[in-house]
Structure formats: structure tokens, C-alpha cells
Amino acid sequence: MPRSVLVSGGCGFLGSHLVDRLLRRDDLETLVVVDNLWTGSRDNIAHVSDPRLSLRIADAETFTTSQHFDEIIHLASPASPVWYMREPARTIKANIGGALNLLSLLRPGGRFCFASTSEVYGDPLMSPQPESYRGSVDCTGPRSSYDESKRCTEALLFEEQRVSGLDVRVVRLFNTYGPRTRIDDGRAVSNFVCQALTTGILTVHGDGSQSRSWGYVDDIVDGLERFFWRDSITYRGPLNIGNNREVSVLGIAKFVCSLVQGSRIEHHAPIPQDPTNRCPDLTLARQVLPGWEATTSYEEGIRRTFEWYRRRIVTRDRSAASA
Ligand code: UDP
């Protein structure tokens, strides 16, 4: 059966990779991307010439159309702490307001998919974190606009499922990196790579012993693809999606340094309430998505990401020089 799909945040880093996957679907009739280009960019989908795709520049929380959709995938939200901490109200609107508004565009019986986050676990007191862990979030802390709006949107969707049988799919994404992250995104991998390629100084907050589990975007999108659009799956979420190889921030910075001769690490003040660790328990993901695994090592993924940025930065510098 032909399907109409809406993706909010489809011009973003993750969203644009998901758009590429959606366009491989034979059952996809129309794909509407709703994006306000806050952290996303038209460039991320500029390579697409598929007539099924249309882009609407709009906020997810106010977008209107007479069309109703078989599937809605709500990704619209900044994911970088630098960006969401700068505009907390807008972050909350994008997540919760976006979900509330987009729900009204779902056709009866349609499916609503949502990208939640490992941030719902806060600064976790257990490792690895299973979906059943209720987390350790400071609801008035500096990360709360993001953490709490993701948590509240999860609540909204699971409660709608309970009272009205809404078909929901909710993933909790762990740290994801790869090509198409903004140069000024501010998250660790893209920051370190861009710093190595420009100033040569990599800024590590604190001593760098805080850890994350770094997932390469292709692996993460593989997981999303399996979970979001396989009709045979009956589990609705939440489902951890990520790479479970936990590596310190210092370890990542050192690896990026090894790619550029002469680059070095500089330690900066720790970020308030920076989570000390983060690692997905993937037991449930392996049951729900048999065969799926995040297989790209951080060494391989960072090398690929590095090449992508290197080409972009060289092109940018050449055009600035000739301007
Ligand atoms: N980080 C860092 N230097 C940077 C960017 C990030 O040391 O230039 C650290 C940050 O303090 C955190 C980790 O890298 O401990 C991951 O940060 P990121 O912003 O990528 O994502 P988070 O997991 O904090 O949402």
C-alpha cells in the first residue's frame, strides 16, 4: 500500500540521512520534510532529486496542511547541548509542541515515530542503561529543556497509545556522529575534527574522563529504518539505539589528534552537569531488531567523518580565497 510520510527535522544531520533511506522505499508515495532550518540546512538534502520529496520551511509546532499522513517521524529538535542551551523555550516547543501539532496530521491508524534520547537517563547511576532505568535527570538543570522535553514527549506518546491505541515507535538515541553535522554544531566528534583541521587545538572539557558510546550515523539509521517502518514489529518502545563501545572523551580527542600532525589537546573548564558516562544496554534492541548491530568502530567512523569535513573545509577556504 502506498504510504505518505512526514519527517520533521528532515534537513538536519540525522534527519537527512533518514530521508535518504526513506526514498529507497518502494511503498513511499510522498515524503514531506518539515524543517525551520534552525540547526538543519537545505544543503543536507540538496543531492535529492526525487519528485516524491517536498520541503516545507516551517516550525514543527505550527506547520499546517490539509494532508494527513500514514507515518510521521518527529525529529525536529536541536541535539547539541550548545544549541539547545542557547534557546531552551524553542527547544521545548520543537519537541513537545511539535509532537502535539504533528499528531493532528496523522491519519487514523497511522504511525507516529519519535527520536527520544539517552539524555532521559540524565547522569546515570547504572551502566549500561536498560530502557527500564528511570534515569537521574535534574529537572531544573542546564540540560533540562532538552532532557525534559524529550521525556515529556515520550509521556505524551505512550499515554496516547494507552488511551487511544496510537501506533507509536520511540527510540532513545545515544551519541551519534558523522557527515552532515554542522561545522558549528559543537558536539564532541564534529568539534574535535573541525578543530584539528583548522586551529589544531582540541578543546576537552574537564579531564576528559567522562565517557560516551559513539554511534556512527549509518549504523544508527540502520536501526531506525528497521524499527520505524517494519510493520511486523509489535514492540512500541522505548528502544535504545546506539553503539555500546564506551570510550572517554579524551580517548576520542587523542584519536582525532593522531589524524593531524601537530594538533594538540587543551583542557578547558568542565561543563556544569556534564554526564559522567553513557552506554546503552542493547539486550532489547537485539531481540526487537534481530541482526542489527552498530558495527562501525569509532576509529573507522571518525576517519570517514574526518574525510567529509576535510573536503568541506578545503572547498570553503578555496572559495573564500577566490572571493
Ligand atoms: N566535549 C568536549 N569538547 C568539545 C565538545 C564536547 O570535551 O568541544 C565533551 C562534553 O563535555 C561531553 C562529551 O564531550 O562530556 C560529549 O559532548 P556532546 O556535546 O557531544 O554530547 P552530550 O553527550 O554531552 O550531549
mmCIF file of C-alpha atoms and ligand atoms in Angstrom:
data_model
loop_
_atom_site.group_PDB
_atom_site.id
_atom_site.type_symbol
_atom_site.label_atom_id
_atom_site.label_comp_id
_atom_site.label_asym_id
_atom_site.label_seq_id
_atom_site.Cartn_x
_atom_site.Cartn_y
_atom_site.Cartn_z
ATOM 1 C CA MET A 1 0.000 0.000 0.000
ATOM 2 C CA PRO A 2 1.438 3.414 -0.968
ATOM 3 C CA ARG A 3 2.361 5.477 2.081
ATOM 4 C CA SER A 4 2.566 9.196 2.733
ATOM 5 C CA VAL A 5 5.270 10.124 5.221
ATOM 6 C CA LEU A 6 6.159 13.348 7.020
ATOM 7 C CA VAL A 7 9.577 13.877 8.594
ATOM 8 C CA SER A 8 10.094 16.872 10.857
ATOM 9 C CA GLY A 9 13.729 17.893 11.045
ATOM 10 C CA GLY A 10 14.499 16.179 7.736
ATOM 11 C CA CYS A 11 17.139 18.785 6.829
ATOM 12 C CA GLY A 12 19.108 18.029 9.973
ATOM 13 C CA PHE A 13 22.126 15.798 10.407
ATOM 14 C CA LEU A 14 20.250 12.633 11.321
ATOM 15 C CA GLY A 15 17.034 13.566 9.513
ATOM 16 C CA SER A 16 18.690 13.972 6.142
ATOM 17 C CA HIS A 17 20.287 10.521 6.394
ATOM 18 C CA LEU A 18 16.868 9.110 7.252
ATOM 19 C CA VAL A 19 15.349 10.909 4.258
ATOM 20 C CA ASP A 20 17.862 9.117 2.009
ATOM 21 C CA ARG A 21 16.709 5.785 3.448
ATOM 22 C CA LEU A 22 13.022 6.624 3.153
ATOM 23 C CA LEU A 23 13.447 7.393 -0.527
ATOM 24 C CA ARG A 24 14.658 3.831 -1.103
ATOM 25 C CA ARG A 25 11.222 2.556 -0.117
ATOM 26 C CA ASP A 26 9.075 1.316 -2.988
ATOM 27 C CA ASP A 27 5.886 1.842 -0.981
ATOM 28 C CA LEU A 28 6.655 5.532 -0.375
ATOM 29 C CA GLU A 29 4.295 7.749 -2.377
ATOM 30 C CA THR A 30 5.016 11.188 -0.891
ATOM 31 C CA LEU A 31 7.583 12.454 1.584
ATOM 32 C CA VAL A 32 7.059 15.852 3.163
ATOM 33 C CA VAL A 33 10.016 17.285 5.071
ATOM 34 C CA VAL A 34 9.106 19.990 7.585
ATOM 35 C CA ASP A 35 12.118 21.945 8.780
ATOM 36 C CA ASN A 36 12.665 25.501 10.001
ATOM 37 C CA LEU A 37 16.406 25.351 9.198
ATOM 38 C CA TRP A 38 17.291 26.299 12.766
ATOM 39 C CA THR A 39 20.043 23.703 13.060
ATOM 40 C CA GLY A 40 19.382 21.916 9.769
ATOM 41 C CA SER A 41 20.409 23.022 6.293
ATOM 42 C CA ARG A 42 18.972 22.741 2.792
ATOM 43 C CA ASP A 43 22.404 21.522 1.699
ATOM 44 C CA ASN A 44 21.809 18.258 3.546
ATOM 45 C CA ILE A 45 19.107 17.216 1.093
ATOM 46 C CA ALA A 46 20.330 19.211 -1.929
ATOM 47 C CA HIS A 47 21.529 15.999 -3.616
ATOM 48 C CA VAL A 48 17.951 14.614 -3.721
ATOM 49 C CA SER A 49 16.060 15.000 -6.993
ATOM 50 C CA ASP A 50 13.270 12.539 -6.217
ATOM 51 C CA PRO A 51 9.858 14.025 -7.174
ATOM 52 C CA ARG A 52 8.211 12.336 -4.177
ATOM 53 C CA LEU A 53 10.067 14.695 -1.830
ATOM 54 C CA SER A 54 8.803 18.166 -0.933
ATOM 55 C CA LEU A 55 10.331 20.553 1.581
ATOM 56 C CA ARG A 56 8.232 22.911 3.729
ATOM 57 C CA ILE A 57 10.166 25.517 5.660
ATOM 58 C CA ALA A 58 8.134 25.752 8.865
ATOM 59 C CA ASP A 59 8.225 25.105 12.603
ATOM 60 C CA ALA A 60 7.019 21.622 13.532
ATOM 61 C CA GLU A 61 4.801 23.140 16.224
ATOM 62 C CA THR A 62 2.831 25.379 13.840
ATOM 63 C CA PHE A 63 3.024 23.619 10.474
ATOM 64 C CA THR A 64 -0.381 23.131 8.875
ATOM 65 C CA THR A 65 -1.601 21.294 5.813
ATOM 66 C CA SER A 66 -4.834 19.709 4.650
ATOM 67 C CA GLN A 67 -2.941 16.464 4.021
ATOM 68 C CA HIS A 68 -2.902 13.592 6.521
ATOM 69 C CA PHE A 69 -0.033 11.140 6.776
ATOM 70 C CA ASP A 70 0.327 7.382 7.206
ATOM 71 C CA GLU A 71 3.597 7.813 9.077
ATOM 72 C CA ILE A 72 5.074 10.779 10.902
ATOM 73 C CA ILE A 73 8.671 10.779 12.090
ATOM 74 C CA HIS A 74 9.310 13.596 14.557
ATOM 75 C CA LEU A 75 12.985 14.522 14.723
ATOM 76 C CA ALA A 76 12.764 18.330 14.849
ATOM 77 C CA SER A 77 14.951 19.477 17.753
ATOM 78 C CA PRO A 78 18.493 20.638 18.237
ATOM 79 C CA ALA A 79 20.584 17.790 19.654
ATOM 80 C CA SER A 80 23.762 19.666 20.530
ATOM 81 C CA PRO A 81 23.909 20.996 24.117
ATOM 82 C CA VAL A 82 25.423 24.242 22.819
ATOM 83 C CA TRP A 83 22.373 24.840 20.644
ATOM 84 C CA TYR A 84 19.573 23.717 22.961
ATOM 85 C CA MET A 85 21.003 25.500 25.988
ATOM 86 C CA ARG A 86 21.028 28.757 23.999
ATOM 87 C CA GLU A 87 17.281 28.576 23.235
ATOM 88 C CA PRO A 88 15.533 26.399 25.831
ATOM 89 C CA ALA A 89 11.974 27.609 25.172
ATOM 90 C CA ARG A 90 12.352 26.976 21.462
ATOM 91 C CA THR A 91 13.743 23.504 22.184
ATOM 92 C CA ILE A 92 10.751 22.653 24.364
ATOM 93 C CA LYS A 93 8.364 23.971 21.701
ATOM 94 C CA ALA A 94 10.030 21.934 18.969
ATOM 95 C CA ASN A 95 9.798 18.679 20.890
ATOM 96 C CA ILE A 96 6.514 18.854 22.788
ATOM 97 C CA GLY A 97 4.718 21.455 20.669
ATOM 98 C CA GLY A 98 5.958 19.687 17.550
ATOM 99 C CA ALA A 99 4.580 16.336 18.714
ATOM 100 C CA LEU A 100 1.222 17.828 19.740
ATOM 101 C CA ASN A 101 0.805 19.602 16.426
ATOM 102 C CA LEU A 102 2.024 16.774 14.211
ATOM 103 C CA LEU A 103 -0.259 14.257 15.944
ATOM 104 C CA SER A 104 -3.174 16.186 14.436
ATOM 105 C CA LEU A 105 -1.764 15.465 10.961
ATOM 106 C CA LEU A 106 -1.694 11.701 11.417
ATOM 107 C CA ARG A 107 -4.402 9.790 9.621
ATOM 108 C CA PRO A 108 -6.463 7.447 11.827
ATOM 109 C CA GLY A 109 -4.462 4.257 12.309
ATOM 110 C CA GLY A 110 -1.230 5.964 11.254
ATOM 111 C CA ARG A 111 2.123 5.536 12.973
ATOM 112 C CA PHE A 112 3.960 8.209 14.965
ATOM 113 C CA CYS A 113 7.725 7.703 15.368
ATOM 114 C CA PHE A 114 9.815 9.787 17.726
ATOM 115 C CA ALA A 115 13.536 10.207 18.319
ATOM 116 C CA SER A 116 13.993 10.445 22.043
ATOM 117 C CA THR A 117 17.404 10.398 23.647
ATOM 118 C CA SER A 118 19.747 8.721 26.079
ATOM 119 C CA GLU A 119 19.573 12.075 27.894
ATOM 120 C CA VAL A 120 16.402 10.741 29.517
ATOM 121 C CA TYR A 121 18.822 8.753 31.704
ATOM 122 C CA GLY A 122 20.480 12.010 32.847
ATOM 123 C CA ASP A 123 23.780 11.402 34.636
ATOM 124 C CA PRO A 124 23.131 7.677 35.006
ATOM 125 C CA LEU A 125 23.741 5.825 38.235
ATOM 126 C CA MET A 126 23.839 2.449 36.489
ATOM 127 C CA SER A 127 25.747 1.221 33.457
ATOM 128 C CA PRO A 128 24.918 0.142 30.856
ATOM 129 C CA GLN A 129 21.470 1.755 30.848
ATOM 130 C CA PRO A 130 18.495 -0.516 30.035
ATOM 131 C CA GLU A 131 15.228 1.038 28.894
ATOM 132 C CA SER A 132 13.722 0.172 32.281
ATOM 133 C CA TYR A 133 16.156 2.532 34.059
ATOM 134 C CA ARG A 134 14.225 5.632 35.078
ATOM 135 C CA GLY A 135 17.171 7.938 34.973
ATOM 136 C CA SER A 136 18.760 10.649 37.018
ATOM 137 C CA VAL A 137 17.745 13.949 35.425
ATOM 138 C CA ASP A 138 17.867 17.343 37.109
ATOM 139 C CA CYS A 139 14.539 18.808 36.023
ATOM 140 C CA THR A 140 15.762 22.391 36.614
ATOM 141 C CA GLY A 141 19.358 21.872 35.457
ATOM 142 C CA PRO A 142 21.117 23.362 32.408
ATOM 143 C CA ARG A 143 20.225 20.404 30.177
ATOM 144 C CA SER A 144 16.623 20.207 31.317
ATOM 145 C CA SER A 145 14.994 21.896 28.307
ATOM 146 C CA TYR A 146 16.204 19.037 26.142
ATOM 147 C CA ASP A 147 16.025 16.162 28.621
ATOM 148 C CA GLU A 148 12.621 17.036 29.998
ATOM 149 C CA SER A 149 11.021 17.888 26.662
ATOM 150 C CA LYS A 150 12.125 14.519 25.305
ATOM 151 C CA ARG A 151 10.786 12.819 28.441
ATOM 152 C CA CYS A 152 7.508 14.689 28.260
ATOM 153 C CA THR A 153 7.079 13.832 24.594
ATOM 154 C CA GLU A 154 7.642 10.169 25.437
ATOM 155 C CA ALA A 155 4.951 10.532 28.109
ATOM 156 C CA LEU A 156 2.568 12.149 25.637
ATOM 157 C CA LEU A 157 3.009 9.396 23.062
ATOM 158 C CA PHE A 158 2.801 6.429 25.422
ATOM 159 C CA GLU A 159 -0.220 7.938 27.150
ATOM 160 C CA GLU A 160 -1.923 8.488 23.787
ATOM 161 C CA GLN A 161 -1.152 4.883 22.981
ATOM 162 C CA ARG A 162 -2.733 3.809 26.271
ATOM 163 C CA VAL A 163 -5.923 5.839 25.930
ATOM 164 C CA SER A 164 -6.478 5.744 22.163
ATOM 165 C CA GLY A 165 -4.327 2.886 20.849
ATOM 166 C CA LEU A 166 -1.986 5.219 18.931
ATOM 167 C CA ASP A 167 0.657 3.273 16.970
ATOM 168 C CA VAL A 168 3.886 4.756 18.352
ATOM 169 C CA ARG A 169 7.558 3.865 17.931
ATOM 170 C CA VAL A 170 10.004 5.585 20.264
ATOM 171 C CA VAL A 171 13.782 5.238 20.150
ATOM 172 C CA ARG A 172 16.331 6.561 22.607
ATOM 173 C CA LEU A 173 19.352 7.562 20.600
ATOM 174 C CA PHE A 174 22.828 7.593 22.105
ATOM 175 C CA ASN A 175 25.601 9.910 20.882
ATOM 176 C CA THR A 176 25.561 9.905 17.106
ATOM 177 C CA TYR A 177 28.146 11.456 14.791
ATOM 178 C CA GLY A 178 29.058 11.507 11.121
ATOM 179 C CA PRO A 179 28.939 13.563 7.935
ATOM 180 C CA ARG A 180 26.423 16.441 7.694
ATOM 181 C CA THR A 181 26.797 17.665 11.264
ATOM 182 C CA ARG A 182 27.147 21.459 11.151
ATOM 183 C CA ILE A 183 30.684 22.802 11.400
ATOM 184 C CA ASP A 184 29.484 24.943 14.338
ATOM 185 C CA ASP A 185 27.382 22.156 15.883
ATOM 186 C CA GLY A 186 29.566 21.984 18.982
ATOM 187 C CA ARG A 187 29.266 18.290 19.791
ATOM 188 C CA ALA A 188 32.446 16.375 20.572
ATOM 189 C CA VAL A 189 33.313 14.470 17.397
ATOM 190 C CA SER A 190 32.490 17.212 14.895
ATOM 191 C CA ASN A 191 34.124 19.816 17.122
ATOM 192 C CA PHE A 192 37.347 17.848 17.532
ATOM 193 C CA VAL A 193 37.558 17.053 13.821
ATOM 194 C CA CYS A 194 36.916 20.679 12.767
ATOM 195 C CA GLN A 195 39.349 21.972 15.383
ATOM 196 C CA ALA A 196 42.042 19.545 14.213
ATOM 197 C CA LEU A 197 41.514 20.723 10.628
ATOM 198 C CA THR A 198 41.542 24.449 11.456
ATOM 199 C CA THR A 199 43.171 25.715 14.666
ATOM 200 C CA GLY A 200 44.883 22.454 15.568
ATOM 201 C CA ILE A 201 43.722 22.862 19.186
ATOM 202 C CA LEU A 202 41.126 20.381 20.505
ATOM 203 C CA THR A 203 39.144 21.680 23.474
ATOM 204 C CA VAL A 204 38.471 18.934 26.015
ATOM 205 C CA HIS A 205 36.162 19.935 28.877
ATOM 206 C CA GLY A 206 37.487 18.818 32.246
ATOM 207 C CA ASP A 207 39.996 15.962 32.331
ATOM 208 C CA GLY A 208 38.177 14.118 29.540
ATOM 209 C CA SER A 209 37.496 11.019 31.640
ATOM 210 C CA GLN A 210 33.736 11.396 31.060
ATOM 211 C CA SER A 211 32.617 8.756 28.592
ATOM 212 C CA ARG A 212 30.086 8.275 25.845
ATOM 213 C CA SER A 213 29.185 5.483 23.424
ATOM 214 C CA TRP A 214 29.756 6.842 19.950
ATOM 215 C CA GLY A 215 27.473 5.653 17.167
ATOM 216 C CA TYR A 216 28.254 6.196 13.502
ATOM 217 C CA VAL A 217 25.256 7.649 11.714
ATOM 218 C CA ASP A 218 24.840 4.851 9.131
ATOM 219 C CA ASP A 219 24.559 2.229 11.886
ATOM 220 C CA ILE A 220 22.068 4.333 13.808
ATOM 221 C CA VAL A 221 19.930 4.953 10.721
ATOM 222 C CA ASP A 222 20.000 1.180 10.025
ATOM 223 C CA GLY A 223 18.428 0.690 13.444
ATOM 224 C CA LEU A 224 15.839 3.419 12.871
ATOM 225 C CA GLU A 225 14.903 2.023 9.487
ATOM 226 C CA ARG A 226 14.264 -1.427 10.936
ATOM 227 C CA PHE A 227 12.296 -0.155 13.904
ATOM 228 C CA PHE A 228 10.285 2.657 12.349
ATOM 229 C CA TRP A 229 8.916 1.076 9.228
ATOM 230 C CA ARG A 230 8.706 -2.671 9.767
ATOM 231 C CA ASP A 231 5.010 -3.455 10.201
ATOM 232 C CA SER A 232 5.787 -6.871 11.723
ATOM 233 C CA ILE A 233 7.301 -5.348 14.884
ATOM 234 C CA THR A 234 4.837 -5.256 17.746
ATOM 235 C CA TYR A 235 7.080 -3.633 20.400
ATOM 236 C CA ARG A 236 6.471 0.128 20.518
ATOM 237 C CA GLY A 237 9.432 1.297 22.547
ATOM 238 C CA PRO A 238 11.236 2.878 24.144
ATOM 239 C CA LEU A 239 14.185 1.223 22.441
ATOM 240 C CA ASN A 240 17.867 2.081 22.944
ATOM 241 C CA ILE A 241 19.722 2.578 19.676
ATOM 242 C CA GLY A 242 23.432 3.202 19.771
ATOM 243 C CA ASN A 243 26.894 1.759 19.793
ATOM 244 C CA ASN A 244 27.782 0.162 23.116
ATOM 245 C CA ARG A 245 31.548 0.629 22.940
ATOM 246 C CA GLU A 246 32.090 3.221 25.637
ATOM 247 C CA VAL A 247 35.123 5.488 25.147
ATOM 248 C CA SER A 248 36.258 8.518 27.110
ATOM 249 C CA VAL A 249 36.149 11.987 25.582
ATOM 250 C CA LEU A 250 39.924 12.158 25.997
ATOM 251 C CA GLY A 251 40.261 8.887 24.071
ATOM 252 C CA ILE A 252 38.257 10.348 21.183
ATOM 253 C CA ALA A 253 40.255 13.595 21.231
ATOM 254 C CA LYS A 254 43.543 11.664 21.190
ATOM 255 C CA PHE A 255 42.400 9.607 18.244
ATOM 256 C CA VAL A 256 41.413 12.730 16.269
ATOM 257 C CA CYS A 257 44.802 14.282 17.159
ATOM 258 C CA SER A 258 46.509 11.249 15.677
ATOM 259 C CA LEU A 259 44.940 12.107 12.300
ATOM 260 C CA VAL A 260 46.535 15.564 12.051
ATOM 261 C CA GLN A 261 50.189 16.048 12.739
ATOM 262 C CA GLY A 262 50.857 18.941 15.100
ATOM 263 C CA SER A 263 47.333 19.113 16.563
ATOM 264 C CA ARG A 264 47.086 19.073 20.339
ATOM 265 C CA ILE A 265 44.630 18.895 23.235
ATOM 266 C CA GLU A 266 43.840 21.827 25.514
ATOM 267 C CA HIS A 267 41.842 21.240 28.697
ATOM 268 C CA HIS A 268 39.041 23.716 29.423
ATOM 269 C CA ALA A 269 36.741 24.155 32.410
ATOM 270 C CA PRO A 270 34.318 21.264 32.934
ATOM 271 C CA ILE A 271 30.764 21.838 31.702
ATOM 272 C CA PRO A 272 28.241 22.052 34.586
ATOM 273 C CA GLN A 273 26.294 18.803 34.969
ATOM 274 C CA ASP A 274 28.141 17.119 32.109
ATOM 275 C CA PRO A 275 27.072 13.452 32.430
ATOM 276 C CA THR A 276 29.974 11.278 33.586
ATOM 277 C CA ASN A 277 29.074 8.222 31.497
ATOM 278 C CA ARG A 278 26.635 6.880 28.934
ATOM 279 C CA CYS A 279 26.325 3.386 27.477
ATOM 280 C CA PRO A 280 23.284 1.620 26.004
ATOM 281 C CA ASP A 281 22.130 -1.762 27.172
ATOM 282 C CA LEU A 282 21.248 -3.294 23.787
ATOM 283 C CA THR A 283 19.606 -6.509 25.014
ATOM 284 C CA LEU A 284 16.159 -5.355 23.968
ATOM 285 C CA ALA A 285 17.353 -3.901 20.642
ATOM 286 C CA ARG A 286 18.861 -7.272 19.727
ATOM 287 C CA GLN A 287 15.567 -9.014 20.464
ATOM 288 C CA VAL A 288 13.374 -6.499 18.646
ATOM 289 C CA LEU A 289 15.732 -5.943 15.689
ATOM 290 C CA PRO A 290 17.460 -9.286 15.125
ATOM 291 C CA GLY A 291 20.594 -8.892 13.042
ATOM 292 C CA TRP A 292 21.013 -5.201 13.790
ATOM 293 C CA GLU A 293 24.240 -4.105 15.445
ATOM 294 C CA ALA A 294 26.230 -0.864 15.355
ATOM 295 C CA THR A 295 29.322 -2.370 13.765
ATOM 296 C CA THR A 296 31.349 0.697 12.722
ATOM 297 C CA SER A 297 34.255 1.245 15.108
ATOM 298 C CA TYR A 298 34.860 4.795 16.285
ATOM 299 C CA GLU A 299 38.228 4.692 14.506
ATOM 300 C CA GLU A 300 36.581 3.900 11.160
ATOM 301 C CA GLY A 301 33.612 6.223 11.683
ATOM 302 C CA ILE A 302 35.781 9.147 12.694
ATOM 303 C CA ARG A 303 38.089 8.596 9.705
ATOM 304 C CA ARG A 304 35.057 8.793 7.382
ATOM 305 C CA THR A 305 33.734 11.860 9.181
ATOM 306 C CA PHE A 306 37.160 13.460 9.047
ATOM 307 C CA GLU A 307 37.344 12.997 5.256
ATOM 308 C CA TRP A 308 33.923 14.600 4.809
ATOM 309 C CA TYR A 309 34.894 17.670 6.853
ATOM 310 C CA ARG A 310 38.314 17.890 5.234
ATOM 311 C CA ARG A 311 36.718 18.187 1.783
ATOM 312 C CA ARG A 312 34.190 20.758 3.015
ATOM 313 C CA ILE A 313 36.723 22.892 4.821
ATOM 314 C CA VAL A 314 39.140 22.847 1.865
ATOM 315 C CA THR A 315 36.299 23.859 -0.520
ATOM 316 C CA ARG A 316 35.137 26.605 1.868
ATOM 317 C CA ASP A 317 38.664 28.008 2.234
ATOM 318 C CA ARG A 318 39.242 27.906 -1.527
ATOM 319 C CA SER A 319 36.041 29.812 -2.281
ATOM 320 C CA ALA A 320 36.833 32.367 0.457
ATOM 321 C CA ALA A 321 40.301 32.862 -1.062
ATOM 322 C CA SER A 322 38.907 33.411 -4.563
ATOM 323 C CA ALA A 323 36.112 35.763 -3.412
HETATM 324 N N1 UDP B 1 33.117 17.810 24.765
HETATM 325 C C1 UDP B 1 34.402 18.308 24.900
HETATM 326 N N2 UDP B 1 34.819 19.247 23.990
HETATM 327 C C2 UDP B 1 34.033 19.700 22.973
HETATM 328 C C3 UDP B 1 32.720 19.189 22.847
HETATM 329 C C4 UDP B 1 32.279 18.243 23.769
HETATM 330 O O1 UDP B 1 35.149 17.940 25.800
HETATM 331 O O2 UDP B 1 34.491 20.527 22.182
HETATM 332 C C5 UDP B 1 32.662 16.798 25.722
HETATM 333 C C6 UDP B 1 31.440 17.222 26.522
HETATM 334 O O3 UDP B 1 31.844 17.973 27.649
HETATM 335 C C7 UDP B 1 30.833 15.876 26.869
HETATM 336 C C8 UDP B 1 31.198 14.988 25.673
HETATM 337 O O4 UDP B 1 32.255 15.648 25.013
HETATM 338 O O5 UDP B 1 31.451 15.345 28.011
HETATM 339 C C9 UDP B 1 30.056 14.785 24.713
HETATM 340 O O6 UDP B 1 29.522 16.055 24.432
HETATM 341 P P1 UDP B 1 28.492 16.293 23.259
HETATM 342 O O7 UDP B 1 28.206 17.743 23.241
HETATM 343 O O8 UDP B 1 28.993 15.675 22.008
HETATM 344 O O9 UDP B 1 27.202 15.453 23.654
HETATM 345 P P2 UDP B 1 26.450 15.143 25.038
HETATM 346 O O10 UDP B 1 26.635 13.692 25.237
HETATM 347 O O11 UDP B 1 27.074 15.943 26.154
HETATM 348 O O12 UDP B 1 25.060 15.554 24.785
#
